[in-house]
Amino acid sequence: MKRVITICCLVAGLCTACQTDTLYHQYRSTGPYGWDSSDTLEFRLPSALCKNRYRLDIGIRHTECYPYRDLWISILHPDRPQAVDTIHIWLADSAGHWQGHGLSGSSCQYVSGEHSLVLAANDSVLRIVHLMSRKHLPGLTDVGLRLSAFPSRVDSQKDKQQDGETP
């Protein structure tokens, strides 16, 4: 069974590595006993990321000890205190089945995808805090950010003209 899990993790890692539009991808640990509301996860952005709108995926790694179906988080921009992004993530369906994929044993990883994030020219750090009513959240082990370029827009009229059709 361990071998199957290892192979699945390897394949998932290879598939993730194939995403050429990823500009930033990092995970931060929440600590050995879960995520406390006073614990801020900090992500230092590379200077190559400039003022732009990016596709944002949030990765959550958790165990079966996590007591809720969902998670509310806030993304803070320290250099722009008025800029706060609040995201609601559903980790389990209405029947209580985890939406993510198993990592090993009782651990699971879920990626909440295709949000958007606007960075200003001076955004060099992002901070994430949880907004749940419970101060301490057991079972949450890691939180990740992936910033990607949005796919270029498709111009169907231009494509038709290249195929020999008239608009």
mmCIF file with all atom_site columns, N, CA and C in Angstrom, residues 88-119:
data_model
loop_
_atom_site.group_PDB
_atom_site.id
_atom_site.type_symbol
_atom_site.label_atom_id
_atom_site.label_alt_id
_atom_site.label_comp_id
_atom_site.label_asym_id
_atom_site.label_entity_id
_atom_site.label_seq_id
_atom_site.pdbx_PDB_ins_code
_atom_site.Cartn_x
_atom_site.Cartn_y
_atom_site.Cartn_z
_atom_site.occupancy
_atom_site.B_iso_or_equiv
_atom_site.pdbx_formal_charge
_atom_site.auth_seq_id
_atom_site.auth_comp_id
_atom_site.auth_asym_id
_atom_site.auth_atom_id
_atom_site.pdbx_PDB_model_num
ATOM 1  N N  . HIS A 1 88  ? -13.170 31.427 0.664   1.00 0.00 ? 88  HIS A N  1
ATOM 2  C CA . HIS A 1 88  ? -13.874 30.334 1.331   1.00 0.00 ? 88  HIS A CA 1
ATOM 3  C C  . HIS A 1 88  ? -13.556 29.036 0.575   1.00 0.00 ? 88  HIS A C  1
ATOM 4  N N  . ILE A 1 89  ? -13.018 28.066 1.291   1.00 0.00 ? 89  ILE A N  1
ATOM 5  C CA . ILE A 1 89  ? -12.590 26.817 0.664   1.00 0.00 ? 89  ILE A CA 1
ATOM 6  C C  . ILE A 1 89  ? -13.389 25.663 1.260   1.00 0.00 ? 89  ILE A C  1
ATOM 7  N N  . TRP A 1 90  ? -13.997 24.860 0.401   1.00 0.00 ? 90  TRP A N  1
ATOM 8  C CA . TRP A 1 90  ? -14.730 23.663 0.834   1.00 0.00 ? 90  TRP A CA 1
ATOM 9  C C  . TRP A 1 90  ? -13.796 22.466 0.738   1.00 0.00 ? 90  TRP A C  1
ATOM 10 N N  . LEU A 1 91  ? -13.427 21.906 1.888   1.00 0.00 ? 91  LEU A N  1
ATOM 11 C CA . LEU A 1 91  ? -12.531 20.753 1.932   1.00 0.00 ? 91  LEU A CA 1
ATOM 12 C C  . LEU A 1 91  ? -13.278 19.430 1.850   1.00 0.00 ? 91  LEU A C  1
ATOM 13 N N  . ALA A 1 92  ? -14.563 19.436 2.184   1.00 0.00 ? 92  ALA A N  1
ATOM 14 C CA . ALA A 1 92  ? -15.374 18.210 2.148   1.00 0.00 ? 92  ALA A CA 1
ATOM 15 C C  . ALA A 1 92  ? -16.715 18.521 1.503   1.00 0.00 ? 92  ALA A C  1
ATOM 16 N N  . ASP A 1 93  ? -17.329 17.499 0.911   1.00 0.00 ? 93  ASP A N  1
ATOM 17 C CA . ASP A 1 93  ? -18.643 17.681 0.304   1.00 0.00 ? 93  ASP A CA 1
ATOM 18 C C  . ASP A 1 93  ? -19.731 17.625 1.379   1.00 0.00 ? 93  ASP A C  1
ATOM 19 N N  . SER A 1 94  ? -20.984 17.727 0.975   1.00 0.00 ? 94  SER A N  1
ATOM 20 C CA . SER A 1 94  ? -22.094 17.764 1.934   1.00 0.00 ? 94  SER A CA 1
ATOM 21 C C  . SER A 1 94  ? -22.232 16.473 2.738   1.00 0.00 ? 94  SER A C  1
ATOM 22 N N  . ALA A 1 95  ? -21.695 15.372 2.225   1.00 0.00 ? 95  ALA A N  1
ATOM 23 C CA . ALA A 1 95  ? -21.733 14.100 2.952   1.00 0.00 ? 95  ALA A CA 1
ATOM 24 C C  . ALA A 1 95  ? -20.526 13.928 3.868   1.00 0.00 ? 95  ALA A C  1
ATOM 25 N N  . GLY A 1 96  ? -19.602 14.892 3.858   1.00 0.00 ? 96  GLY A N  1
ATOM 26 C CA . GLY A 1 96  ? -18.440 14.830 4.721   1.00 0.00 ? 96  GLY A CA 1
ATOM 27 C C  . GLY A 1 96  ? -17.239 14.125 4.124   1.00 0.00 ? 96  GLY A C  1
ATOM 28 N N  . HIS A 1 97  ? -17.281 13.821 2.825   1.00 0.00 ? 97  HIS A N  1
ATOM 29 C CA . HIS A 1 97  ? -16.147 13.175 2.161   1.00 0.00 ? 97  HIS A CA 1
ATOM 30 C C  . HIS A 1 97  ? -15.132 14.240 1.740   1.00 0.00 ? 97  HIS A C  1
ATOM 31 N N  . TRP A 1 98  ? -13.875 14.003 2.100   1.00 0.00 ? 98  TRP A N  1
ATOM 32 C CA . TRP A 1 98  ? -12.823 14.955 1.756   1.00 0.00 ? 98  TRP A CA 1
ATOM 33 C C  . TRP A 1 98  ? -12.707 15.080 0.244   1.00 0.00 ? 98  TRP A C  1
ATOM 34 N N  . GLN A 1 99  ? -12.539 16.295 -0.244  1.00 0.00 ? 99  GLN A N  1
ATOM 35 C CA . GLN A 1 99  ? -12.452 16.563 -1.678  1.00 0.00 ? 99  GLN A CA 1
ATOM 36 C C  . GLN A 1 99  ? -11.060 16.337 -2.247  1.00 0.00 ? 99  GLN A C  1
ATOM 37 N N  . GLY A 1 100 ? -10.053 16.386 -1.402  1.00 0.00 ? 100 GLY A N  1
ATOM 38 C CA . GLY A 1 100 ? -8.683  16.287 -1.876  1.00 0.00 ? 100 GLY A CA 1
ATOM 39 C C  . GLY A 1 100 ? -8.240  14.866 -2.125  1.00 0.00 ? 100 GLY A C  1
ATOM 40 N N  . HIS A 1 101 ? -6.964  14.724 -2.354  1.00 0.00 ? 101 HIS A N  1
ATOM 41 C CA . HIS A 1 101 ? -6.352  13.431 -2.617  1.00 0.00 ? 101 HIS A CA 1
ATOM 42 C C  . HIS A 1 101 ? -5.460  13.064 -1.450  1.00 0.00 ? 101 HIS A C  1
ATOM 43 N N  . GLY A 1 102 ? -5.397  11.769 -1.166  1.00 0.00 ? 102 GLY A N  1
ATOM 44 C CA . GLY A 1 102 ? -4.577  11.300 -0.064  1.00 0.00 ? 102 GLY A CA 1
ATOM 45 C C  . GLY A 1 102 ? -3.100  11.448 -0.345  1.00 0.00 ? 102 GLY A C  1
ATOM 46 N N  . LEU A 1 103 ? -2.367  11.835 0.696   1.00 0.00 ? 103 LEU A N  1
ATOM 47 C CA . LEU A 1 103 ? -0.913  11.924 0.590   1.00 0.00 ? 103 LEU A CA 1
ATOM 48 C C  . LEU A 1 103 ? -0.284  10.673 1.183   1.00 0.00 ? 103 LEU A C  1
ATOM 49 N N  . SER A 1 104 ? -0.626  10.383 2.414   1.00 0.00 ? 104 SER A N  1
ATOM 50 C CA . SER A 1 104 ? -0.167  9.172  3.081   1.00 0.00 ? 104 SER A CA 1
ATOM 51 C C  . SER A 1 104 ? -0.982  9.002  4.357   1.00 0.00 ? 104 SER A C  1
ATOM 52 N N  . GLY A 1 105 ? -1.354  7.793  4.666   1.00 0.00 ? 105 GLY A N  1
ATOM 53 C CA . GLY A 1 105 ? -2.138  7.543  5.870   1.00 0.00 ? 105 GLY A CA 1
ATOM 54 C C  . GLY A 1 105 ? -3.424  8.339  5.873   1.00 0.00 ? 105 GLY A C  1
ATOM 55 N N  . SER A 1 106 ? -3.596  9.169  6.894   1.00 0.00 ? 106 SER A N  1
ATOM 56 C CA . SER A 1 106 ? -4.817  9.959  7.021   1.00 0.00 ? 106 SER A CA 1
ATOM 57 C C  . SER A 1 106 ? -4.638  11.386 6.511   1.00 0.00 ? 106 SER A C  1
ATOM 58 N N  . SER A 1 107 ? -3.543  11.668 5.803   1.00 0.00 ? 107 SER A N  1
ATOM 59 C CA . SER A 1 107 ? -3.298  13.022 5.280   1.00 0.00 ? 107 SER A CA 1
ATOM 60 C C  . SER A 1 107 ? -3.934  13.203 3.910   1.00 0.00 ? 107 SER A C  1
ATOM 61 N N  . CYS A 1 108 ? -4.361  14.423 3.656   1.00 0.00 ? 108 CYS A N  1
ATOM 62 C CA . CYS A 1 108 ? -5.051  14.741 2.414   1.00 0.00 ? 108 CYS A CA 1
ATOM 63 C C  . CYS A 1 108 ? -4.583  16.102 1.917   1.00 0.00 ? 108 CYS A C  1
ATOM 64 N N  . GLN A 1 109 ? -4.572  16.279 0.621   1.00 0.00 ? 109 GLN A N  1
ATOM 65 C CA . GLN A 1 109 ? -4.245  17.575 0.026   1.00 0.00 ? 109 GLN A CA 1
ATOM 66 C C  . GLN A 1 109 ? -5.359  17.975 -0.918  1.00 0.00 ? 109 GLN A C  1
ATOM 67 N N  . TYR A 1 110 ? -5.819  19.213 -0.756  1.00 0.00 ? 110 TYR A N  1
ATOM 68 C CA . TYR A 1 110 ? -6.853  19.751 -1.625  1.00 0.00 ? 110 TYR A CA 1
ATOM 69 C C  . TYR A 1 110 ? -6.358  21.080 -2.194  1.00 0.00 ? 110 TYR A C  1
ATOM 70 N N  . VAL A 1 111 ? -6.571  21.293 -3.481  1.00 0.00 ? 111 VAL A N  1
ATOM 71 C CA . VAL A 1 111 ? -6.207  22.554 -4.116  1.00 0.00 ? 111 VAL A CA 1
ATOM 72 C C  . VAL A 1 111 ? -7.485  23.251 -4.566  1.00 0.00 ? 111 VAL A C  1
ATOM 73 N N  . SER A 1 112 ? -7.700  24.415 -4.002  1.00 0.00 ? 112 SER A N  1
ATOM 74 C CA . SER A 1 112 ? -8.836  25.247 -4.377  1.00 0.00 ? 112 SER A CA 1
ATOM 75 C C  . SER A 1 112 ? -8.354  26.162 -5.483  1.00 0.00 ? 112 SER A C  1
ATOM 76 N N  . GLY A 1 113 ? -8.820  25.910 -6.683  1.00 0.00 ? 113 GLY A N  1
ATOM 77 C CA . GLY A 1 113 ? -8.210  26.569 -7.829  1.00 0.00 ? 113 GLY A CA 1
ATOM 78 C C  . GLY A 1 113 ? -8.988  27.688 -8.445  1.00 0.00 ? 113 GLY A C  1
ATOM 79 N N  . GLU A 1 114 ? -8.259  28.375 -9.271  1.00 0.00 ? 114 GLU A N  1
ATOM 80 C CA . GLU A 1 114 ? -8.785  29.366 -10.194 1.00 0.00 ? 114 GLU A CA 1
ATOM 81 C C  . GLU A 1 114 ? -9.427  30.575 -9.520  1.00 0.00 ? 114 GLU A C  1
ATOM 82 N N  . HIS A 1 115 ? -8.834  31.011 -8.436  1.00 0.00 ? 115 HIS A N  1
ATOM 83 C CA . HIS A 1 115 ? -9.166  32.320 -7.883  1.00 0.00 ? 115 HIS A CA 1
ATOM 84 C C  . HIS A 1 115 ? -8.295  33.320 -8.628  1.00 0.00 ? 115 HIS A C  1
ATOM 85 N N  . SER A 1 116 ? -8.491  34.588 -8.397  1.00 0.00 ? 116 SER A N  1
ATOM 86 C CA . SER A 1 116 ? -7.578  35.572 -8.982  1.00 0.00 ? 116 SER A CA 1
ATOM 87 C C  . SER A 1 116 ? -7.033  36.462 -7.877  1.00 0.00 ? 116 SER A C  1
ATOM 88 N N  . LEU A 1 117 ? -5.844  36.976 -8.112  1.00 0.00 ? 117 LEU A N  1
ATOM 89 C CA . LEU A 1 117 ? -5.165  37.829 -7.150  1.00 0.00 ? 117 LEU A CA 1
ATOM 90 C C  . LEU A 1 117 ? -4.501  38.957 -7.920  1.00 0.00 ? 117 LEU A C  1
ATOM 91 N N  . VAL A 1 118 ? -4.721  40.177 -7.462  1.00 0.00 ? 118 VAL A N  1
ATOM 92 C CA . VAL A 1 118 ? -4.109  41.335 -8.090  1.00 0.00 ? 118 VAL A CA 1
ATOM 93 C C  . VAL A 1 118 ? -2.957  41.801 -7.206  1.00 0.00 ? 118 VAL A C  1
ATOM 94 N N  . LEU A 1 119 ? -1.771  41.882 -7.800  1.00 0.00 ? 119 LEU A N  1
ATOM 95 C CA . LEU A 1 119 ? -0.599  42.372 -7.089  1.00 0.00 ? 119 LEU A CA 1
ATOM 96 C C  . LEU A 1 119 ? -0.299  43.796 -7.530  1.00 0.00 ? 119 LEU A C  1
#
